[in-house]
Coordinates of C-alpha atoms in Angstrom, one line a residue:
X1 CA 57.2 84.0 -4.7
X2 CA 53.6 84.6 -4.3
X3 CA 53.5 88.2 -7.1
X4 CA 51.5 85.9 -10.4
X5 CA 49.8 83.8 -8.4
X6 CA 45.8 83.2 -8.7
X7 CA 43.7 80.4 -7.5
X8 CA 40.4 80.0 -9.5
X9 CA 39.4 77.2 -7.8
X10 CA 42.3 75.2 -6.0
X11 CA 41.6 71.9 -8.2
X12 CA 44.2 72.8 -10.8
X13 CA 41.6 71.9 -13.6
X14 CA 40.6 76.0 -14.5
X15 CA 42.5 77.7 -16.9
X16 CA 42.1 80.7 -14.1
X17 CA 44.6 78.8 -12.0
X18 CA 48.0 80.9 -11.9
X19 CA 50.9 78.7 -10.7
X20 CA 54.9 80.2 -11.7
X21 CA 57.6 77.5 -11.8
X22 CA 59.5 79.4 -9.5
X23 CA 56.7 78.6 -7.0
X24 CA 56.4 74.9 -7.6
X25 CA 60.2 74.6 -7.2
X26 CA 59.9 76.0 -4.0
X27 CA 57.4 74.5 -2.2
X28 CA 59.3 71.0 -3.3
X29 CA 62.4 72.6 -1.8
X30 CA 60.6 73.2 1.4
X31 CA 59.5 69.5 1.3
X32 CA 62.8 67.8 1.0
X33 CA 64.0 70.3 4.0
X34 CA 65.0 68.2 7.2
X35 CA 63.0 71.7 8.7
X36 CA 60.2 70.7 7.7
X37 CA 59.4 66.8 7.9
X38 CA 55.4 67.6 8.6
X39 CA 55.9 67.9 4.7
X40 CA 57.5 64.6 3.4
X41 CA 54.8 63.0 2.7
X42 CA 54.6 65.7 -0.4
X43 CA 57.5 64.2 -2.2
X44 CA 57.2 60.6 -0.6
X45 CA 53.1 61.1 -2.6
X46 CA 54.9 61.5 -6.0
X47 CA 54.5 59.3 -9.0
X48 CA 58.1 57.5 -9.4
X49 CA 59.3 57.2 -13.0
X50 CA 59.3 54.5 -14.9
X51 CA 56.8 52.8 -11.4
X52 CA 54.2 54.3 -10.7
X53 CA 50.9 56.6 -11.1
X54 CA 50.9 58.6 -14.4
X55 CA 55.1 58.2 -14.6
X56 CA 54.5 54.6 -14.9
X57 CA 54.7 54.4 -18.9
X58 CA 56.2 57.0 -19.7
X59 CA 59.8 56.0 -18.5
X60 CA 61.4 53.5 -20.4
X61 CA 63.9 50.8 -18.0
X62 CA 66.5 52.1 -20.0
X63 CA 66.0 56.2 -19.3
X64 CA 68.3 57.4 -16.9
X65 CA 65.0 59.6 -15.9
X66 CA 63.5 56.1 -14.5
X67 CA 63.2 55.5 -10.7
X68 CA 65.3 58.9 -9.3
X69 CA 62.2 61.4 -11.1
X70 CA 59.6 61.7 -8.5
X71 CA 56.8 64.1 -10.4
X72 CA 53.4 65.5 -10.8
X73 CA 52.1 66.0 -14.1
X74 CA 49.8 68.2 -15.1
X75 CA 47.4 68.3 -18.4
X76 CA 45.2 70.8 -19.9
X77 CA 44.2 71.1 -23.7
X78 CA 47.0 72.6 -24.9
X79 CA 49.4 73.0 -21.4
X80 CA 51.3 70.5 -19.9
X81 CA 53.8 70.1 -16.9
X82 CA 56.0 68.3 -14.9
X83 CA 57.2 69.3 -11.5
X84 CA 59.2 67.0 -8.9
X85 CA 62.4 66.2 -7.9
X86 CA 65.6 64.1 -9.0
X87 CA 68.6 63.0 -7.7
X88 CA 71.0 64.2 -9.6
X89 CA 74.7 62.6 -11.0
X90 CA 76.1 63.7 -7.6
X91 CA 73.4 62.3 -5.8
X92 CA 72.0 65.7 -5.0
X93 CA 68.5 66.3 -4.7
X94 CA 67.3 68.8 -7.0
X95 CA 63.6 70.2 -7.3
X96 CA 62.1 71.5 -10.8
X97 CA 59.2 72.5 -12.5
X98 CA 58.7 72.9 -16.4
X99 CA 55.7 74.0 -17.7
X100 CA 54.6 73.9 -21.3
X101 CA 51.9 76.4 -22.6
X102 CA 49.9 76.7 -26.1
X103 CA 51.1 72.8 -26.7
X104 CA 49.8 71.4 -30.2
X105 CA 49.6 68.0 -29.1
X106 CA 49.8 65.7 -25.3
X107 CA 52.6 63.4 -26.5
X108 CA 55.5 64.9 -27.6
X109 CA 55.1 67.5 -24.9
X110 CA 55.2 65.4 -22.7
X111 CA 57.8 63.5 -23.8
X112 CA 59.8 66.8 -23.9
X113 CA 58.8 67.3 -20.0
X114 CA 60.2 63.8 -19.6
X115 CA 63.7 64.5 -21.3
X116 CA 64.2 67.8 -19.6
X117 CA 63.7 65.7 -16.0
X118 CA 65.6 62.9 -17.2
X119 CA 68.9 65.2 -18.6
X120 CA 68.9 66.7 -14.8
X121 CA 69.6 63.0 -13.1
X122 CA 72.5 63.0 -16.0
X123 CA 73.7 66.5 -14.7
X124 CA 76.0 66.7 -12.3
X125 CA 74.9 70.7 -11.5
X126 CA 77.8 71.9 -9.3

């Protein structure tokens, strides 16, 4: 779904970057597809809750979020996302994105991100 997308500059640091959930979602999808194992290394890259890169601290041992979120984050004054995968209750892969705009403050959105991810591994979303 390529209709409200615009690439200012491909780094993902200018506010003229365009990027739709819907988009995000999809290229994970594509990633976790046996089709397409030239792009594993997309999902096998991602930060591991409650482990490592910038999920490291923000997954406490005891969130059920913690070592089945695989995720980028994303933060801008004022917009902040999260878009990965999780394996879900049923052991299902899922892919998401959630984005945040017009954010007051870094923490507790991110902290929302990380609740939203964390309540899909609880899901069982059959």
């Amino acid at each position: 779904p390529l209709g409200d997308i615009a690439f200012a500059d491909g780094s993902g640091l200018s506010r003229g970057d365009r990027l739709t959930p819907g988009l995000l979602t999809s290229l994970l999808a594509a990633a976790a597809s046996p089709s397409h194992p030239e792009l594993r290394p997309i999902l096998t890259g991602l930060p591991v809750a409650g482990f490592t890169g910038t999920l490291r601290t923000r997954y406490p041992a005891d969130s059920t979020g913690t070592g089945v979120v695989r995720a980028k984050t994303g933060t801008l004054t004022g917009v902040n996302t999260l878009a990965g995968t999780v394996v879900d209750a049923d052991g299902r892969l899922l892919s998401f994105a959630f984005m945040a705009t017009e954010t007051p403050s870094r923490d507790p959105a991110q902290a929302a991100l990380d609740t939203a991810a964390s309540a899909l591994a609880n899901c069982g979303c059959r």
